[in-house]
mmCIF file of C-alpha atoms in Angstrom:
data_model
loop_
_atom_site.group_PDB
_atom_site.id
_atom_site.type_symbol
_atom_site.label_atom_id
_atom_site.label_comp_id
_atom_site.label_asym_id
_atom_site.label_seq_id
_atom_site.Cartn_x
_atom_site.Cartn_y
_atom_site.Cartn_z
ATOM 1 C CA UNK O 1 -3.772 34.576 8.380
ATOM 2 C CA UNK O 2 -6.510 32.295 7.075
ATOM 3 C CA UNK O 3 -5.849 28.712 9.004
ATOM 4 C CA UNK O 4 -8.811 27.140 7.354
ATOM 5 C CA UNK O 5 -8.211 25.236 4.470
ATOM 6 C CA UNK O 6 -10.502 22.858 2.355
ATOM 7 C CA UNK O 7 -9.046 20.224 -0.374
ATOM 8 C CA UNK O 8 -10.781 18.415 -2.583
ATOM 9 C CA UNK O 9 -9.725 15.243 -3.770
ATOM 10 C CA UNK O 10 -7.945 15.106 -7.669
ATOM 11 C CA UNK O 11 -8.539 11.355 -7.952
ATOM 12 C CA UNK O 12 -9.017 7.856 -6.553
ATOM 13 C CA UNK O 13 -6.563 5.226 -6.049
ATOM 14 C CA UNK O 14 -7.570 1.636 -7.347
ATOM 15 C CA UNK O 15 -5.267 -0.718 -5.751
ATOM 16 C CA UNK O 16 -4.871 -4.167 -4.571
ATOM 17 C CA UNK O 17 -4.699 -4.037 -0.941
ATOM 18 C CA UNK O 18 -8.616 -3.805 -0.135
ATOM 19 C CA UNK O 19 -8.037 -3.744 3.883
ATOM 20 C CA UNK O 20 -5.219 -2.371 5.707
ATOM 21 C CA UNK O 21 -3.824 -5.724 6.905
ATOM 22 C CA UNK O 22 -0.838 -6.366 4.490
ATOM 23 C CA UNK O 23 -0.367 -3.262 3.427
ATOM 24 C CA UNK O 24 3.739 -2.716 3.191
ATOM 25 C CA UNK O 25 4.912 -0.182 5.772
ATOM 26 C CA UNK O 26 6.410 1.955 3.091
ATOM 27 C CA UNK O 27 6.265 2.634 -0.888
ATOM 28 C CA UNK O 28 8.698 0.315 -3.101
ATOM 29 C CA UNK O 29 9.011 -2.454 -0.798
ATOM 30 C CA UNK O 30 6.580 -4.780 -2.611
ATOM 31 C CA UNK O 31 7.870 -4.140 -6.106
ATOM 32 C CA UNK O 32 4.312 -6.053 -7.905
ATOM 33 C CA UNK O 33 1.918 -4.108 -6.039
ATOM 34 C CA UNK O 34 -0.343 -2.286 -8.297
ATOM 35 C CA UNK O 35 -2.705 0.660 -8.390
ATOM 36 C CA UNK O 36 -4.727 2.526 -10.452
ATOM 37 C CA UNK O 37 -5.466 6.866 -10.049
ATOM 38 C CA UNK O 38 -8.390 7.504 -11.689
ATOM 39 C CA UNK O 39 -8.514 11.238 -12.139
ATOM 40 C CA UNK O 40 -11.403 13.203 -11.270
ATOM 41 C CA UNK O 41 -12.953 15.968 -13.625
ATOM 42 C CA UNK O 42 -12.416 18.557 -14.000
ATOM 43 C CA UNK O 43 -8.619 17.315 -13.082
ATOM 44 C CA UNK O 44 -8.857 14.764 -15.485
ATOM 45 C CA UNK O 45 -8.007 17.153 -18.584
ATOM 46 C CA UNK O 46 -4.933 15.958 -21.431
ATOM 47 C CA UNK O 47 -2.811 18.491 -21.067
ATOM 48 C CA UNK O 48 -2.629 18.634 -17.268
ATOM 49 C CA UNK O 49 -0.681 15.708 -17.782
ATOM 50 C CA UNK O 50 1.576 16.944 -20.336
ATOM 51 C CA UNK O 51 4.932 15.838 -19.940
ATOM 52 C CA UNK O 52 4.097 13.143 -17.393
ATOM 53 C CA UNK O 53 5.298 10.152 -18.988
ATOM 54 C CA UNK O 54 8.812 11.594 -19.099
ATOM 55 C CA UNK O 55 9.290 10.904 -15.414
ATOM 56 C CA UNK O 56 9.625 7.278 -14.011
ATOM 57 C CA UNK O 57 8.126 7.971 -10.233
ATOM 58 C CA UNK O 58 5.743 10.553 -8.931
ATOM 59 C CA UNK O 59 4.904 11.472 -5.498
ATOM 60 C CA UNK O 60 1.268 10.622 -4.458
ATOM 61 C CA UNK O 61 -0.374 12.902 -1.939
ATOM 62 C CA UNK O 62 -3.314 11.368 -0.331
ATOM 63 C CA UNK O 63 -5.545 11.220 2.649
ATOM 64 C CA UNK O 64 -5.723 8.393 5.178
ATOM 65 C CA UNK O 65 -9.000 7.734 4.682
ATOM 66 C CA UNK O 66 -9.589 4.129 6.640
ATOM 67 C CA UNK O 67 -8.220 6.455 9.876
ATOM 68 C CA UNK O 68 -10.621 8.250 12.040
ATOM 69 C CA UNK O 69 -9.195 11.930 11.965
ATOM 70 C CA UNK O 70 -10.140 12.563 15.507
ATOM 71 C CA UNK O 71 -7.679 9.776 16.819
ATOM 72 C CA UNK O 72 -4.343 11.486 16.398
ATOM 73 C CA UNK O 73 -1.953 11.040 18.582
ATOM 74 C CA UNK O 74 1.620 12.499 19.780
ATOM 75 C CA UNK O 75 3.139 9.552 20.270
ATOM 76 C CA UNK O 76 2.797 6.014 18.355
ATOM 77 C CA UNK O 77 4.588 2.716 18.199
ATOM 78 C CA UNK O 78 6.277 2.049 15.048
ATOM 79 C CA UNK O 79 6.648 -1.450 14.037
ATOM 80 C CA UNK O 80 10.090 -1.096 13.300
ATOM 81 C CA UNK O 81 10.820 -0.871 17.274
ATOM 82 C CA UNK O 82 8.842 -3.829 17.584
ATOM 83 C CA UNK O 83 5.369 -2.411 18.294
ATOM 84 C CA UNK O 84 6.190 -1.747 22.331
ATOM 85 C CA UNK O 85 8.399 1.715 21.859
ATOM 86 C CA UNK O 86 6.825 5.263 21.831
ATOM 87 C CA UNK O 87 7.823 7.713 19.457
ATOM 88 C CA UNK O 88 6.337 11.579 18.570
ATOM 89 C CA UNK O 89 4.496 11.360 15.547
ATOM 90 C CA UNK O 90 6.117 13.628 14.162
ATOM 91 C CA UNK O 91 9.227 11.414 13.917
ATOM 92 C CA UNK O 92 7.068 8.321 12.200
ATOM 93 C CA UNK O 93 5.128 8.288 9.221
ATOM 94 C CA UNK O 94 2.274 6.514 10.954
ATOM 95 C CA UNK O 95 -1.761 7.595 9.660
ATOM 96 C CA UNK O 96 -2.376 9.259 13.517
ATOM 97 C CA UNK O 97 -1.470 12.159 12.798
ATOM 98 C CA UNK O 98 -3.478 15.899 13.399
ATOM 99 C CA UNK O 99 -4.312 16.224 10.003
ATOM 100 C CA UNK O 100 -4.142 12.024 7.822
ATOM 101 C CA UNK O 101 -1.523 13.107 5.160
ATOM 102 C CA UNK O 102 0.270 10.576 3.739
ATOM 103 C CA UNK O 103 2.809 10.836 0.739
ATOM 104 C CA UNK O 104 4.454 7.683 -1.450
ATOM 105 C CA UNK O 105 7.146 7.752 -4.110
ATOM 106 C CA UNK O 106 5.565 5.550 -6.883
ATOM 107 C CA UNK O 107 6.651 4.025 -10.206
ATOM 108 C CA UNK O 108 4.579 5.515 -12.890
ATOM 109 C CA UNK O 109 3.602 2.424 -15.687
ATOM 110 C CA UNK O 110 1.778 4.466 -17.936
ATOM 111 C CA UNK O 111 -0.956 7.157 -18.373
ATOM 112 C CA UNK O 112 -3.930 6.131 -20.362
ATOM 113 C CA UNK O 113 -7.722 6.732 -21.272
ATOM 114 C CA UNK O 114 -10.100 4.185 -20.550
ATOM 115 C CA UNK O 115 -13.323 4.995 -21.341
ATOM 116 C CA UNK O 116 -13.060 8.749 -21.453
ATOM 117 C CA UNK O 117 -11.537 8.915 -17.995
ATOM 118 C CA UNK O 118 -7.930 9.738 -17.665
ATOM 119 C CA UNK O 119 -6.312 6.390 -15.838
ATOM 120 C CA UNK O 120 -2.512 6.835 -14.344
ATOM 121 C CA UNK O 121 -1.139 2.839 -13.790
ATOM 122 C CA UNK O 122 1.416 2.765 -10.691
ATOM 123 C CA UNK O 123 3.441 0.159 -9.329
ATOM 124 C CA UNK O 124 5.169 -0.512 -5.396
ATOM 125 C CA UNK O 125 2.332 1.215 -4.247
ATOM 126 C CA UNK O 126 1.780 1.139 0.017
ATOM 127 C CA UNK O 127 -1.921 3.013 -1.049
ATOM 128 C CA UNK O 128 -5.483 1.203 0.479
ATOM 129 C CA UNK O 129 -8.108 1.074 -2.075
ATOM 130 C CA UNK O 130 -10.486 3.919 -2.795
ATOM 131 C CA UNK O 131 -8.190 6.233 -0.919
ATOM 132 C CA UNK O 132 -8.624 9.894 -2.178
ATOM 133 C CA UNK O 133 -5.537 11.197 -3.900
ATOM 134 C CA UNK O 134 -4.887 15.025 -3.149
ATOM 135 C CA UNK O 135 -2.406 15.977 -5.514
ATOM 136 C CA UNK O 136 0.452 14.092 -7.941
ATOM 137 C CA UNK O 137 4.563 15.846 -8.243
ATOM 138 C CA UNK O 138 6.811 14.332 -10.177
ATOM 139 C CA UNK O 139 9.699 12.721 -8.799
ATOM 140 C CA UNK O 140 13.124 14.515 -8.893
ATOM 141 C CA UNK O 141 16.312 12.760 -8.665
ATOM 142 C CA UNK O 142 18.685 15.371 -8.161
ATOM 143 C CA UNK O 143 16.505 17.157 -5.295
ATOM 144 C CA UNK O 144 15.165 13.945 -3.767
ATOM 145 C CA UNK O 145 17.778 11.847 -3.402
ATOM 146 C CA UNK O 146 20.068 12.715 -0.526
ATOM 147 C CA UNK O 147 22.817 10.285 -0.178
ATOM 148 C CA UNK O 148 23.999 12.407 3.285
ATOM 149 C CA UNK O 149 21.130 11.716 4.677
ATOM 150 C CA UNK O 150 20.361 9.554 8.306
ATOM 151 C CA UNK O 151 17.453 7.891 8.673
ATOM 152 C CA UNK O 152 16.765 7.973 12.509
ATOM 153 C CA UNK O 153 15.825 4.550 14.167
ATOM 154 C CA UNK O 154 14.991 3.050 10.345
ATOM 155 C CA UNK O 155 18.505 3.376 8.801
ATOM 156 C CA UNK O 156 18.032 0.432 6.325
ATOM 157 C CA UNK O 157 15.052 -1.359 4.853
ATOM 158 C CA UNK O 158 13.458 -4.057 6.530
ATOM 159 C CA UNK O 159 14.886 -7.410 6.127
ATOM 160 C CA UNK O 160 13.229 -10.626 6.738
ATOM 161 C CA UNK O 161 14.450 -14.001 7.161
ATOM 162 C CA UNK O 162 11.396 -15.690 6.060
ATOM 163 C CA UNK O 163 10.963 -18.392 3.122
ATOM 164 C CA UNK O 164 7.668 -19.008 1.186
ATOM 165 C CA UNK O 165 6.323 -22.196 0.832
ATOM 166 C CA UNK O 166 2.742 -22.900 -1.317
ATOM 167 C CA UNK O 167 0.850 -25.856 -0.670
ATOM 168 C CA UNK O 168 -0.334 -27.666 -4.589
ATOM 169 C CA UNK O 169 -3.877 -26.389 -4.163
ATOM 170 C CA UNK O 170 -2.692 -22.838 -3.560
ATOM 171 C CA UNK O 171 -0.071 -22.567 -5.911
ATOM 172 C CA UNK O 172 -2.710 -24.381 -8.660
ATOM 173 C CA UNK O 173 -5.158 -21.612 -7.729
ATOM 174 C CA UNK O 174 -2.331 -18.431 -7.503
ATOM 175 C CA UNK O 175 -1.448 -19.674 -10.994
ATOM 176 C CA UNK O 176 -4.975 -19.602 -12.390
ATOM 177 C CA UNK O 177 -5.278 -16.232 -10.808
ATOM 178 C CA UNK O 178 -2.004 -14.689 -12.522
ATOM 179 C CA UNK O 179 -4.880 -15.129 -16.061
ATOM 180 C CA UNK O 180 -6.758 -12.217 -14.191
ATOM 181 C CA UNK O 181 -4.189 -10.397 -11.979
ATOM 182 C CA UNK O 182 -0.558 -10.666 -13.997
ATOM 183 C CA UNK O 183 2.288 -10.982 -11.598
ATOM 184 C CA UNK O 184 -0.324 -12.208 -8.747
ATOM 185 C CA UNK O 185 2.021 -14.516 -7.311
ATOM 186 C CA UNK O 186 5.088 -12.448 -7.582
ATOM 187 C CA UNK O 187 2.216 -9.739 -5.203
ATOM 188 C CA UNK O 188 1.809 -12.890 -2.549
ATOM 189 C CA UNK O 189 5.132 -13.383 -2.113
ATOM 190 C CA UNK O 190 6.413 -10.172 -1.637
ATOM 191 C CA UNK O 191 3.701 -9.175 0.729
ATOM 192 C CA UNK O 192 4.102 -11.959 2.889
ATOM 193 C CA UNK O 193 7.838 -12.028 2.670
ATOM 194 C CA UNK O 194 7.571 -8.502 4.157
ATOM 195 C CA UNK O 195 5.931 -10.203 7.254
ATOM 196 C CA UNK O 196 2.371 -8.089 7.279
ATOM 197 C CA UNK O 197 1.598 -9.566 10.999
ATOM 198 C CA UNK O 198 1.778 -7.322 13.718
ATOM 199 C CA UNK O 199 4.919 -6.836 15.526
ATOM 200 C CA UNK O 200 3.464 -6.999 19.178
ATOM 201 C CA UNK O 201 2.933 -10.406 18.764
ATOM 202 C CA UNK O 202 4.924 -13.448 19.858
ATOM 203 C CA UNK O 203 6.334 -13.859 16.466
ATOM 204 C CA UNK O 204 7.981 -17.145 17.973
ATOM 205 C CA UNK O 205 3.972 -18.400 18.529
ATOM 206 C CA UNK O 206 3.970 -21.372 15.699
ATOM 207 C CA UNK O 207 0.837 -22.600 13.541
ATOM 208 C CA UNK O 208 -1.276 -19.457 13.869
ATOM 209 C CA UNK O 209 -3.654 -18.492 11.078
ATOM 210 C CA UNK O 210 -3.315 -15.488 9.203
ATOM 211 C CA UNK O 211 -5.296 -14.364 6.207
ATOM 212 C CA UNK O 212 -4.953 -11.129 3.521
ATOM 213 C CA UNK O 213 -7.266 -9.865 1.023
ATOM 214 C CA UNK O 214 -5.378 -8.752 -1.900
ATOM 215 C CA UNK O 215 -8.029 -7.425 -4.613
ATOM 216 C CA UNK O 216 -10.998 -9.630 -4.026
ATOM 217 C CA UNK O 217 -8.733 -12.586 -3.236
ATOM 218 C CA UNK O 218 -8.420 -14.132 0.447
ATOM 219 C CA UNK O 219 -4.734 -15.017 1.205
ATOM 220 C CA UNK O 220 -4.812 -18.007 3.854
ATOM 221 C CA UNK O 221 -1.385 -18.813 5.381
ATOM 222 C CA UNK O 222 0.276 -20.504 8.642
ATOM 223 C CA UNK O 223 3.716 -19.469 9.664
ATOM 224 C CA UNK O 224 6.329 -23.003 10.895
ATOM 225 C CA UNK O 225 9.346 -20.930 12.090
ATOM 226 C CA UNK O 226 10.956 -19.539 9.563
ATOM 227 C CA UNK O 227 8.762 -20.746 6.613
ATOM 228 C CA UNK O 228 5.167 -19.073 5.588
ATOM 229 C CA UNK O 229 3.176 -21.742 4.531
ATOM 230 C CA UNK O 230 0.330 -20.436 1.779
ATOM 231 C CA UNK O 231 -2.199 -23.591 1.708
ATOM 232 C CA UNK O 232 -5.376 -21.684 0.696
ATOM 233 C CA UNK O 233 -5.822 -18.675 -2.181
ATOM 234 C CA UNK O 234 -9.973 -18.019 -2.805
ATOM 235 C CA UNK O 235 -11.844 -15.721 -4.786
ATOM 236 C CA UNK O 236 -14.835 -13.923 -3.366
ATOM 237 C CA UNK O 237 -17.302 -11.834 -4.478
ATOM 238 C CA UNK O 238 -18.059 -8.429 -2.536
ATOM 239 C CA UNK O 239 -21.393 -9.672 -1.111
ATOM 240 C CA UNK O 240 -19.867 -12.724 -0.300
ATOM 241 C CA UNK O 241 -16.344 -11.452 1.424
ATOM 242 C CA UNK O 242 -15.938 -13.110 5.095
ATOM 243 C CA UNK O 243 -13.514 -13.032 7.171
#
């Protein structure tokens, strides 16, 4: 049997989250967050993609490509046992893993040409930008939905308690920003109402400083107990991007 195997990438993903900090845990969580798959030739043809717009998700296959490949690991610590448990990686969906496959049930928006290249919009994405897309299956209702199914130690979707508060200045500027990037504020608040901070940390620790690029935007915000307080929203160019 022939264990060696080479794939080449089908496309690239476009998307909003530019690091891996705020990035939600899973697909559909953060309803406005939006991607682009640019198709690659000679994948990129019109009738590969016949029939596509008659299905409302799709299943992305893609590589985790901000993961160094070498660092997998049998065990991990999922944030949804608070960062301290161990678990086998092979009963987590976490990036460490012997060969970075990762998988996301998407909405499909539309399927378009722009300039000559063939341009699939998607929405709830959980995808890093530039991340090489490996192949695209549609989404089947009947086959994968399984009502019976258990769900191990993450039975139901996170929940968090937290309200979002924007200071003038940042809701002035998140506004502005909605001319460029529609539904940009709707994108803040859902990311941040997911709670993208670590879960090792004292989340009890009041008045730290956290910060999230979302396209070429730098997301500045303190948390006050149970409140996330947004008080500065920038835009950066590349050369210019600090931390």
């Amino acid at each position: 049997m022939d264990t060696n195997f080479i794939f080449h990438p089908i496309g690239i993903i476009h998307s909003c989250f530019t690091e891996k900090f705020g990035i939600p845990r899973q697909p559909g969580l953060v309803p406005a967050a939006r991607a682009s798959l640019e198709m690659l030739p000679p994948y990129d043809r019109d009738e590969a993609f016949r029939g596509i717009k008659d299905f409302s998700h799709l299943w992305i296959v893609f590589v985790f490509h901000g993961i160094d490949a070498r660092k997998w690991q049998p065990t991990v610590r999922p944030p949804r046992l608070g960062g301290n448990t161990r678990i086998g990686v092979f009963a987590t969906r976490s990036g460490f893993r012997p060969n970075p496959i990762g998988m996301s049930s998407v909405v499909l928006e539309s399927v378009r040409r722009d300039h000559g290249k063939m341009v699939l919009d998607l929405s709830g994405i959980d995808i890093m930008d530039q991340t090489p897309v490996l192949d695209i299956k549609p989404y089947l209702p009947y086959a994968d939905i399984i009502p019976e199914a258990v769900g191990g130690f993450a039975v139901d979707p996170p929940r968090s308690s937290l309200s979002i508060e924007f200071t003038a200045q940042a809701l002035q500027a998140c506004t502005l920003l909605e001319q460029t990037y529609p539904g940009f504020c709707d994108l803040v608040d859902q990311v941040l109402r997911a709670d993208p901070r670590p879960a090792y940390i004292d989340k009890r620790s009041a008045g730290t400083e956290f910060g999230v690029w979302l396209y070429d935007i730098n997301v500045r915000w303190r948390v006050l107990k149970t409140t996330i307080i947004v008080h500065t929203i920038e835009k950066f160019l590349d050369e210019s991007r600090v931390q």
